[in-house]
Short mmCIF file of N, CA, C and O and ligand atoms in Angstrom, two decimals:
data_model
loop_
_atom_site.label_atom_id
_atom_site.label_comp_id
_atom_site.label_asym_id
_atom_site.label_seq_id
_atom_site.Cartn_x
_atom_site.Cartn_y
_atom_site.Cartn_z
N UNK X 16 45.91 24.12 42.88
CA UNK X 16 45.71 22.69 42.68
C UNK X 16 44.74 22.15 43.71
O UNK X 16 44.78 22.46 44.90
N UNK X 17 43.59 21.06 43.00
CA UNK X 17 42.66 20.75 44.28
C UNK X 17 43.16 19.82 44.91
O UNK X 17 42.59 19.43 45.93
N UNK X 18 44.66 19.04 44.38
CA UNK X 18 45.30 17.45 45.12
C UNK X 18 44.23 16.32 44.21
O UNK X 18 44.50 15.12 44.31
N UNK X 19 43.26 16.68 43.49
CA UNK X 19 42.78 15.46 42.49
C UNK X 19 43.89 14.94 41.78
O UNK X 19 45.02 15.39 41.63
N UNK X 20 43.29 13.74 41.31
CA UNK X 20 44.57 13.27 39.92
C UNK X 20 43.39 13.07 39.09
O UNK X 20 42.26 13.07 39.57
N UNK X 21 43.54 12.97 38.29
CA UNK X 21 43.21 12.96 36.53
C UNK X 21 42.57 11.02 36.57
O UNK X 21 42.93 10.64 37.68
N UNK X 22 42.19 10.40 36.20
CA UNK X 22 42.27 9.38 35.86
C UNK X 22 42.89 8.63 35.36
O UNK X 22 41.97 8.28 34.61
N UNK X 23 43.80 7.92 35.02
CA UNK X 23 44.79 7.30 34.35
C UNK X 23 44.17 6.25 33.61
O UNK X 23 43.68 5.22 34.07
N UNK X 24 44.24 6.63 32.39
CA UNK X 24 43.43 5.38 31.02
C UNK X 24 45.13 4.56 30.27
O UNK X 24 46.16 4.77 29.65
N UNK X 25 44.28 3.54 30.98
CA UNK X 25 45.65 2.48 30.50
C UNK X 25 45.66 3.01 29.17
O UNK X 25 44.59 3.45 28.75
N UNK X 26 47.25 3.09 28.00
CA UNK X 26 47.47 3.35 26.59
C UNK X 26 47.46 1.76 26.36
O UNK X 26 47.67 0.81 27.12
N UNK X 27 47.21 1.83 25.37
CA UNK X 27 47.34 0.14 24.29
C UNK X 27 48.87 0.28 23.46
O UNK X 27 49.43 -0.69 22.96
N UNK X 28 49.32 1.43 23.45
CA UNK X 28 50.77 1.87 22.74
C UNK X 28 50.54 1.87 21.19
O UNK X 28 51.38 1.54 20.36
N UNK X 29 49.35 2.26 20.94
CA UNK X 29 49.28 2.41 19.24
C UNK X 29 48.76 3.89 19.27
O UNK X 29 48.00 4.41 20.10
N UNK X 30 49.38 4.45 18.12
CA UNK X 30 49.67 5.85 17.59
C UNK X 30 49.62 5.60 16.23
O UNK X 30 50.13 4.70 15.56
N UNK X 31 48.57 6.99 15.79
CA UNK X 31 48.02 6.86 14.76
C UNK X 31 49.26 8.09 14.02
O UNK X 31 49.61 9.18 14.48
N UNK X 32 49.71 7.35 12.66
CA UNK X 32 50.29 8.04 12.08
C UNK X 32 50.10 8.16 10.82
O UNK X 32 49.26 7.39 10.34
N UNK X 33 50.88 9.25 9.79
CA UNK X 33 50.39 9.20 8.66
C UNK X 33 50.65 8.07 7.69
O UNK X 33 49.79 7.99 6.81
N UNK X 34 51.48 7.31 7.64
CA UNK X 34 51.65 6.11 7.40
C UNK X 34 50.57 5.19 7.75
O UNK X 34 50.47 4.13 7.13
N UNK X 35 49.84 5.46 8.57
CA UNK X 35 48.97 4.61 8.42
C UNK X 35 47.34 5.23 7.60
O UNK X 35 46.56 4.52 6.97
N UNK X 36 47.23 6.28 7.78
CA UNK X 36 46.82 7.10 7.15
C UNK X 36 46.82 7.09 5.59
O UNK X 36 46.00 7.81 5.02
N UNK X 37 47.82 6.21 4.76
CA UNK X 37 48.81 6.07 3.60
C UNK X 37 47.60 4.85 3.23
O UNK X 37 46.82 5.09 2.30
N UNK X 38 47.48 3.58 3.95
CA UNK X 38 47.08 2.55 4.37
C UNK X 38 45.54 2.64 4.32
O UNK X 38 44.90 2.22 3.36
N UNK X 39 44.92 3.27 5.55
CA UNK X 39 44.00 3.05 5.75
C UNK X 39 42.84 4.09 4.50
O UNK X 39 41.90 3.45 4.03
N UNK X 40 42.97 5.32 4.14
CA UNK X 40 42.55 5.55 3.15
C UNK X 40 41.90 4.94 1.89
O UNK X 40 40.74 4.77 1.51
N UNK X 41 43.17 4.67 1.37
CA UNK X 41 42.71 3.82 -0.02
C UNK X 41 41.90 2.21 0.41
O UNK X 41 41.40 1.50 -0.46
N UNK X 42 41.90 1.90 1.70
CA UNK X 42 41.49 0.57 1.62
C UNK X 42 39.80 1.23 1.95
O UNK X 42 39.06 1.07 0.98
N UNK X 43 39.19 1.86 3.04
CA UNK X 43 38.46 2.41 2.89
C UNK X 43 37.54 2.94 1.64
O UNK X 43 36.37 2.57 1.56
N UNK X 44 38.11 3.76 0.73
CA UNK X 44 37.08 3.84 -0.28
C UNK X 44 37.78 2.83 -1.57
O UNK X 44 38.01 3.35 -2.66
N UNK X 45 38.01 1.68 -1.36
CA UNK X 45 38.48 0.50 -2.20
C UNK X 45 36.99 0.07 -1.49
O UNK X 45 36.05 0.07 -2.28
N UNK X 46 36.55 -0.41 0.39
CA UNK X 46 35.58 -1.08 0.12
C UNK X 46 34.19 -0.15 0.17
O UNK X 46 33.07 -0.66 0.15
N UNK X 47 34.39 1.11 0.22
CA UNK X 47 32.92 2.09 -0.19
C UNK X 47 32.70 1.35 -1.78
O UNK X 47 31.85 0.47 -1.90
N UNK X 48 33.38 1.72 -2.74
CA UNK X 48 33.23 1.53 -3.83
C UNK X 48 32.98 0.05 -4.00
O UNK X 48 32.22 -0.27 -4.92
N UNK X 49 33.50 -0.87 -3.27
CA UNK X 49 32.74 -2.40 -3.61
C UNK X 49 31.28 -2.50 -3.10
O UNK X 49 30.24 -2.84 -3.67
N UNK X 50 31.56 -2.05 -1.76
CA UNK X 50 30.11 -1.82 -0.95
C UNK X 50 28.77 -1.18 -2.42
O UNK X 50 27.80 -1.82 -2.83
N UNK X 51 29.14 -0.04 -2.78
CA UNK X 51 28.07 0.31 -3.55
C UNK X 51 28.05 -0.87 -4.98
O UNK X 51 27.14 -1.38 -5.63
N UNK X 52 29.03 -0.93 -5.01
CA UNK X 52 29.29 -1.59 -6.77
C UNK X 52 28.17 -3.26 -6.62
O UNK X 52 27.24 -3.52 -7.38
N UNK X 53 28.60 -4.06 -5.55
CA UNK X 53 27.50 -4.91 -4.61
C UNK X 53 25.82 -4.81 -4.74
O UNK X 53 24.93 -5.44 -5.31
N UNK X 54 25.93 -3.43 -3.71
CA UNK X 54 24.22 -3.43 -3.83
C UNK X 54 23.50 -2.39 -4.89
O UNK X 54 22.33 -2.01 -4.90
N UNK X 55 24.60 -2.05 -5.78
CA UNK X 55 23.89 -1.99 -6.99
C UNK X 55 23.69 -2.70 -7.99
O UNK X 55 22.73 -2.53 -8.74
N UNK X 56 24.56 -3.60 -8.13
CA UNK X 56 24.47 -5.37 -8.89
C UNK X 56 23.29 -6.15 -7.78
O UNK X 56 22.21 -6.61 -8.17
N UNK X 57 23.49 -6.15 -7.17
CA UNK X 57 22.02 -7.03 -6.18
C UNK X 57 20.75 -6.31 -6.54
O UNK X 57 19.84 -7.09 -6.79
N UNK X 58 20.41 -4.84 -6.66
CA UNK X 58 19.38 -4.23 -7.10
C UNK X 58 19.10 -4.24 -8.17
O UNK X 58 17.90 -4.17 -8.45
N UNK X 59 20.21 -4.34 -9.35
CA UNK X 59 19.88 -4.54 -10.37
C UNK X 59 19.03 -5.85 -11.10
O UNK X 59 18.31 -5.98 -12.10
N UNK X 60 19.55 -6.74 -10.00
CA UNK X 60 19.28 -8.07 -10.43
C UNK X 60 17.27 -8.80 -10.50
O UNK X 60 16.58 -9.51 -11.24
N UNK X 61 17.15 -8.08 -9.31
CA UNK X 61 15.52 -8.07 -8.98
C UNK X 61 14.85 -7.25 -9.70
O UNK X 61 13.69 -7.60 -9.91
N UNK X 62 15.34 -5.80 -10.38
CA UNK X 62 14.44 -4.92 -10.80
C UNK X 62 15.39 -4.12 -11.73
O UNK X 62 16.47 -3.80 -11.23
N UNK X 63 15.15 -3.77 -12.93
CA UNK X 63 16.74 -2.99 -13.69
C UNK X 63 15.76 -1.74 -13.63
O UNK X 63 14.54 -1.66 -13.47
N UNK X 64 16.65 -0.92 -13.78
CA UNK X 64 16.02 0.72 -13.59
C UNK X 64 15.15 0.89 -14.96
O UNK X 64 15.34 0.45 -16.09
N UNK X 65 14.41 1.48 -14.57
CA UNK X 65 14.00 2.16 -15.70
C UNK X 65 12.69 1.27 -16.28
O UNK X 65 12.05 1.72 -17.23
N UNK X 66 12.35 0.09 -15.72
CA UNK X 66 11.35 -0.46 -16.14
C UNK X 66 9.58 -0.24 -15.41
O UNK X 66 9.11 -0.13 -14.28
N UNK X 67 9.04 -0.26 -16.78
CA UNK X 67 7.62 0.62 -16.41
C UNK X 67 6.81 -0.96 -15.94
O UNK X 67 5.85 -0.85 -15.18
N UNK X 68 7.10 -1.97 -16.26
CA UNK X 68 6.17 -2.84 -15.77
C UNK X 68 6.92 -3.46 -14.51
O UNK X 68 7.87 -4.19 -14.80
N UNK X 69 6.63 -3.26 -12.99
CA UNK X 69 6.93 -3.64 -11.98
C UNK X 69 6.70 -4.89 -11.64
O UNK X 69 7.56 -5.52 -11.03
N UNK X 70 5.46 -5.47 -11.99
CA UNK X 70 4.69 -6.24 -11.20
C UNK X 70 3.75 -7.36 -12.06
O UNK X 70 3.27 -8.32 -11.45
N UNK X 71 3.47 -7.15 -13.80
CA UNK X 71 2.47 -8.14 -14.63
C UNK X 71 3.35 -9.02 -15.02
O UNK X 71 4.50 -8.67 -15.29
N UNK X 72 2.91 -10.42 -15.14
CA UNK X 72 3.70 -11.57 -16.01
C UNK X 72 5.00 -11.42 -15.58
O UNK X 72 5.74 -11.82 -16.47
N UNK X 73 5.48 -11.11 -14.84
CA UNK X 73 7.28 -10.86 -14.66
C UNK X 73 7.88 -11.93 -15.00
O UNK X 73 9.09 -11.78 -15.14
N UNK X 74 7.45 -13.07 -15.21
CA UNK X 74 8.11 -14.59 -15.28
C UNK X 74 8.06 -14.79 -17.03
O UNK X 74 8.70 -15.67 -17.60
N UNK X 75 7.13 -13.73 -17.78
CA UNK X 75 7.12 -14.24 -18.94
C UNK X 75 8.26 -13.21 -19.90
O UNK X 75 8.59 -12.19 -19.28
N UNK X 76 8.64 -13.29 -20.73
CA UNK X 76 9.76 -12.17 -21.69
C UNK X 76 9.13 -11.35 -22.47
O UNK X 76 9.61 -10.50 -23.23
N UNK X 77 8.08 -11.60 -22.27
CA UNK X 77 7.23 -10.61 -23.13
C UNK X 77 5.54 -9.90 -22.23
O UNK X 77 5.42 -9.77 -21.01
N UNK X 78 5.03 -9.74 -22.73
CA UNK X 78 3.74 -9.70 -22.07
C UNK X 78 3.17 -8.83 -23.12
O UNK X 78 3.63 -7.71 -23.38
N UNK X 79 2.07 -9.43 -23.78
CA UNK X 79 1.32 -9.48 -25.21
C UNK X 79 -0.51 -9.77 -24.78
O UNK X 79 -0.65 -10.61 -23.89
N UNK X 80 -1.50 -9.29 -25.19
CA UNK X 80 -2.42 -9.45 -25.17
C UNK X 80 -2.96 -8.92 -26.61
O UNK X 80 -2.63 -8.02 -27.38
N UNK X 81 -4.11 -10.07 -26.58
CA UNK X 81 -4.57 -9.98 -28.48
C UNK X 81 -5.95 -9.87 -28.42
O UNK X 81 -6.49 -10.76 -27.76
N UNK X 82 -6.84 -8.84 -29.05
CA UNK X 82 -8.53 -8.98 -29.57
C UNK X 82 -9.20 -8.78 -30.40
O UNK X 82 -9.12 -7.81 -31.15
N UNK X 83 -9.82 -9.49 -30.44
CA UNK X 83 -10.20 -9.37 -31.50
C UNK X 83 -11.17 -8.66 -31.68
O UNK X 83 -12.09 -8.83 -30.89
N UNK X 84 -11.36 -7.46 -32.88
CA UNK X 84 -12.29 -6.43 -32.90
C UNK X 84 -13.69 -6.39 -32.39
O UNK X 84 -14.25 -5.57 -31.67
N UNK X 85 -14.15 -7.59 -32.99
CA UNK X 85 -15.48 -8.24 -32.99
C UNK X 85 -16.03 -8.69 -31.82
O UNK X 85 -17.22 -8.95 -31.65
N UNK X 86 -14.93 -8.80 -30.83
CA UNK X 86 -15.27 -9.08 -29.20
C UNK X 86 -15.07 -7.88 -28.09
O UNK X 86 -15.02 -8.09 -26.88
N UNK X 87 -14.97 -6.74 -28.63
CA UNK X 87 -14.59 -5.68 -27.78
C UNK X 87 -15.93 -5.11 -27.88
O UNK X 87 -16.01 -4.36 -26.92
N UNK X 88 -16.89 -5.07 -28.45
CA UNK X 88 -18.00 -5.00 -28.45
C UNK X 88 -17.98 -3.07 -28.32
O UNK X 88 -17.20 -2.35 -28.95
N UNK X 89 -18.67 -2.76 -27.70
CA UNK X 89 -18.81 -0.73 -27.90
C UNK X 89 -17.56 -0.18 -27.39
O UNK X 89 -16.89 0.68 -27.96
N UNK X 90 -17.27 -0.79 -26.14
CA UNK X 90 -15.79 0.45 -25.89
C UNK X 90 -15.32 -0.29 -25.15
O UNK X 90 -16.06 -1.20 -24.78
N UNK X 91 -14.31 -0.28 -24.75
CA UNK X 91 -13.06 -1.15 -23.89
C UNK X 91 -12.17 -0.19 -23.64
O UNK X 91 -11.92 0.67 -24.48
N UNK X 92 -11.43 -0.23 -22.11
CA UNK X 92 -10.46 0.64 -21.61
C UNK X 92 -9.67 0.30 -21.30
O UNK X 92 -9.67 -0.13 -20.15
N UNK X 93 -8.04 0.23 -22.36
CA UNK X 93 -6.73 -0.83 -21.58
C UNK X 93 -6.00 0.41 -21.03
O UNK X 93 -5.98 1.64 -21.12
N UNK X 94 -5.46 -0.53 -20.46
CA UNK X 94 -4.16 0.35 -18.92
C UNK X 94 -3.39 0.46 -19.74
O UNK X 94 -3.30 -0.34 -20.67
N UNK X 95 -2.35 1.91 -19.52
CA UNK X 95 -1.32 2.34 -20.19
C UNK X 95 -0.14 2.03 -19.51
O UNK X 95 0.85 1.51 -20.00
N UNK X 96 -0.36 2.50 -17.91
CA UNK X 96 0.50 2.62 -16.98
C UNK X 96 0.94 1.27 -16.03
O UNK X 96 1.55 1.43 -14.98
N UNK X 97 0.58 0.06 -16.48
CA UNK X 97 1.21 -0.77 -16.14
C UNK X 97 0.89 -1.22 -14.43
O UNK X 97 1.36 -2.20 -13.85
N UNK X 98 -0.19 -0.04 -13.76
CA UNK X 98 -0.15 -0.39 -12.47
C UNK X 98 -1.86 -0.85 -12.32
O UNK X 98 -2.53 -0.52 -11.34
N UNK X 99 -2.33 -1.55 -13.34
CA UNK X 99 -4.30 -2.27 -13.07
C UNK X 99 -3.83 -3.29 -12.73
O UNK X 99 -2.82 -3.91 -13.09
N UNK X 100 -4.91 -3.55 -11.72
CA UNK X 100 -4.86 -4.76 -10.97
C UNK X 100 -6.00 -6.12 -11.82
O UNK X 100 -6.22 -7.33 -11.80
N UNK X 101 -6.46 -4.80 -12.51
CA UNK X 101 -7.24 -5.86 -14.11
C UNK X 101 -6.29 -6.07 -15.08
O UNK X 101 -6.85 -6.67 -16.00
N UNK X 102 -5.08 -5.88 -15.35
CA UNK X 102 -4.51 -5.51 -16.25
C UNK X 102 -4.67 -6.63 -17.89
O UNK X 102 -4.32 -7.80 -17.75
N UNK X 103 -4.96 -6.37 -18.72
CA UNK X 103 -4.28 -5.44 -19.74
C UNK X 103 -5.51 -4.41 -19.59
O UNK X 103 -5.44 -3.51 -20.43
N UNK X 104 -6.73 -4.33 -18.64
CA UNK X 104 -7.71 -3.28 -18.56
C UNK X 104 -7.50 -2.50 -17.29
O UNK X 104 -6.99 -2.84 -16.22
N UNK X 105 -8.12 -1.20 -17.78
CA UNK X 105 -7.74 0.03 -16.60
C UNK X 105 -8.92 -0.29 -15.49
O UNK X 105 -10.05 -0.72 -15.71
N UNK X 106 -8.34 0.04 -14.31
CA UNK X 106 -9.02 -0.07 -13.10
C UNK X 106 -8.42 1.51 -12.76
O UNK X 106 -8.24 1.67 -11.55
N UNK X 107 -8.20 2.29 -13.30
CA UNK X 107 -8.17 3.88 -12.39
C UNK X 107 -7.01 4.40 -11.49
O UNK X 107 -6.75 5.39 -10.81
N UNK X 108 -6.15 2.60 -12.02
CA UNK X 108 -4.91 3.12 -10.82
C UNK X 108 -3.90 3.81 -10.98
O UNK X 108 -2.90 4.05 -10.30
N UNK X 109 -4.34 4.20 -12.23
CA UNK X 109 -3.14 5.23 -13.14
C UNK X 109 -3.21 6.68 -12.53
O UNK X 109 -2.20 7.37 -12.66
N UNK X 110 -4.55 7.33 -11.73
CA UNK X 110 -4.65 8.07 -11.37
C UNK X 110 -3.56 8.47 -9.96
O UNK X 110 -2.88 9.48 -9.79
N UNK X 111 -3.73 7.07 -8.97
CA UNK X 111 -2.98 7.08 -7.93
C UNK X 111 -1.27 7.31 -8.64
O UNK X 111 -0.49 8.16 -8.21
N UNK X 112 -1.05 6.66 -9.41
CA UNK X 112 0.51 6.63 -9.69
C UNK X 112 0.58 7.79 -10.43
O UNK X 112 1.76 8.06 -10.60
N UNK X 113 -0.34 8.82 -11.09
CA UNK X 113 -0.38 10.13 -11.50
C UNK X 113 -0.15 11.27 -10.11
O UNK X 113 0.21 12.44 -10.19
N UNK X 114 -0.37 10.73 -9.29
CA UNK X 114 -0.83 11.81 -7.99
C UNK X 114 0.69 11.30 -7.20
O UNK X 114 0.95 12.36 -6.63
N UNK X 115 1.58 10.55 -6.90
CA UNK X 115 2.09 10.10 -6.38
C UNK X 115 3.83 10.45 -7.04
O UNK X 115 4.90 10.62 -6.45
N UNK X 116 3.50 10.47 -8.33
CA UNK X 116 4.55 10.57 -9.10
C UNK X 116 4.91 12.06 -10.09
O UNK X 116 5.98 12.61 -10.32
N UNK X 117 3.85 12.32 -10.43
CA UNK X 117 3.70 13.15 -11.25
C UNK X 117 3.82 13.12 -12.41
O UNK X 117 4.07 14.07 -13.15
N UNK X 118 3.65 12.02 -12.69
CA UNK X 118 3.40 11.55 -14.25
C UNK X 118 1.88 11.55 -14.81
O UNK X 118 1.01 11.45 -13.94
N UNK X 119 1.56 11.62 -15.84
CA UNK X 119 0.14 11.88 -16.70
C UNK X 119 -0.80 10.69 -17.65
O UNK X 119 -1.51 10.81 -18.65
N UNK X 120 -0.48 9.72 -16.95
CA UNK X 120 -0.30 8.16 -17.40
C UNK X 120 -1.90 8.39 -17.46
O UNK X 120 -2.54 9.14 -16.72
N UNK X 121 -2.51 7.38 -18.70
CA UNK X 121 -3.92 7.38 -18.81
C UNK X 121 -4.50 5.80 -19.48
O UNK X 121 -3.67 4.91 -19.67
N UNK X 122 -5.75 5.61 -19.76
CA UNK X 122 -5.55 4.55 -20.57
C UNK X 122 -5.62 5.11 -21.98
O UNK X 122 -5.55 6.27 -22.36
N UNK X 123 -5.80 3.75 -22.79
CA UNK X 123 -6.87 3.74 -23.88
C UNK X 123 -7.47 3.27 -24.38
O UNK X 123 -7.41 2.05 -24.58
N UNK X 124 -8.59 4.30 -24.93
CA UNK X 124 -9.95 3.95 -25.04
C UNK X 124 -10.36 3.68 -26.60
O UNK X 124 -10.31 4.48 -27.53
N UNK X 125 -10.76 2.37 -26.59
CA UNK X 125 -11.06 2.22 -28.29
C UNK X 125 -13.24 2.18 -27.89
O UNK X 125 -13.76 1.77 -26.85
N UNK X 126 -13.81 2.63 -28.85
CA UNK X 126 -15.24 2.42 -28.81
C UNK X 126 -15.63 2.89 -30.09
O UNK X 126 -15.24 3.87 -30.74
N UNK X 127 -16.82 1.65 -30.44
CA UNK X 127 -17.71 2.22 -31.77
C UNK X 127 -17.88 3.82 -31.39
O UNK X 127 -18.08 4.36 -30.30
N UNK X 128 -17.68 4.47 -32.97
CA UNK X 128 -18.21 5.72 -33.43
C UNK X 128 -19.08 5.83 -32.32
O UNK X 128 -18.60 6.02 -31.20
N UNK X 129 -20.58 5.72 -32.51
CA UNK X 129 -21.72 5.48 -31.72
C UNK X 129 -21.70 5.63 -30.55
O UNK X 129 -22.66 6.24 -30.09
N UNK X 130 -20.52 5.08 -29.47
CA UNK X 130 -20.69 4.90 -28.34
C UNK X 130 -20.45 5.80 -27.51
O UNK X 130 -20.64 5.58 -26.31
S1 FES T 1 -4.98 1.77 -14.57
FE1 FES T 1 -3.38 1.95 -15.98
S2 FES T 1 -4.13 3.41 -17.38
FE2 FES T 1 -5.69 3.23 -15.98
#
């Protein structure tokens, strides 16, 4: 013996038992499961899964563009992929969200025969 003593850590007199164990469990993943159930209703609310248009018209319920043949003149290139910053026309950014994602997103291209 070196004659040290140990430190003495005041007890608070609580002892963890299985009874509480009984208790604390189910309340635990009662609030995991609200916790997720929460910020997947909050995520849902801004953005629902699965939608290809992130970012055009978001305020409108639809998003529609109309031309008329006779004004498209030799060839015109609309965005498929939802990410032109011209949009309903391609600006090339389908390529970045091709490279990024791995998806094969392109436009399309209408043009006189001729052109
Ligand atoms: S930018 Fe969308 S298809 Fe080209």
């Amino acid at each position: 013996m070196s004659g040290h003593s140990l430190p003495v850590v005041p007890s608070s007199g609580f002892k963890f038992t299985k009874e509480h164990l009984v208790v604390a469990v189910p309340v635990a993943v009662v609030a995991a499961a609200g916790g997720f159930l929460v910020s997947h209703y909050l995520r849902a609310g801004s953005c629902k899964k699965g939608q290809v248009n992130t970012s055009i018209s978001k305020d409108s319920p639809k998003v529609v563009h109309s031309f008329d043949m006779e004004d498209i003149g030799t060839k015109a290139v609309y965005c498929r992929c939802w990410k032109s910053k011209k949009f309903p026309y391609c600006d090339g950014s389908h390529a970045k969200h091709n490279e990024e994602t791995g998806d094969n997103t392109g436009p399309l291209i209408i043009k006189k025969r001729d052109a």
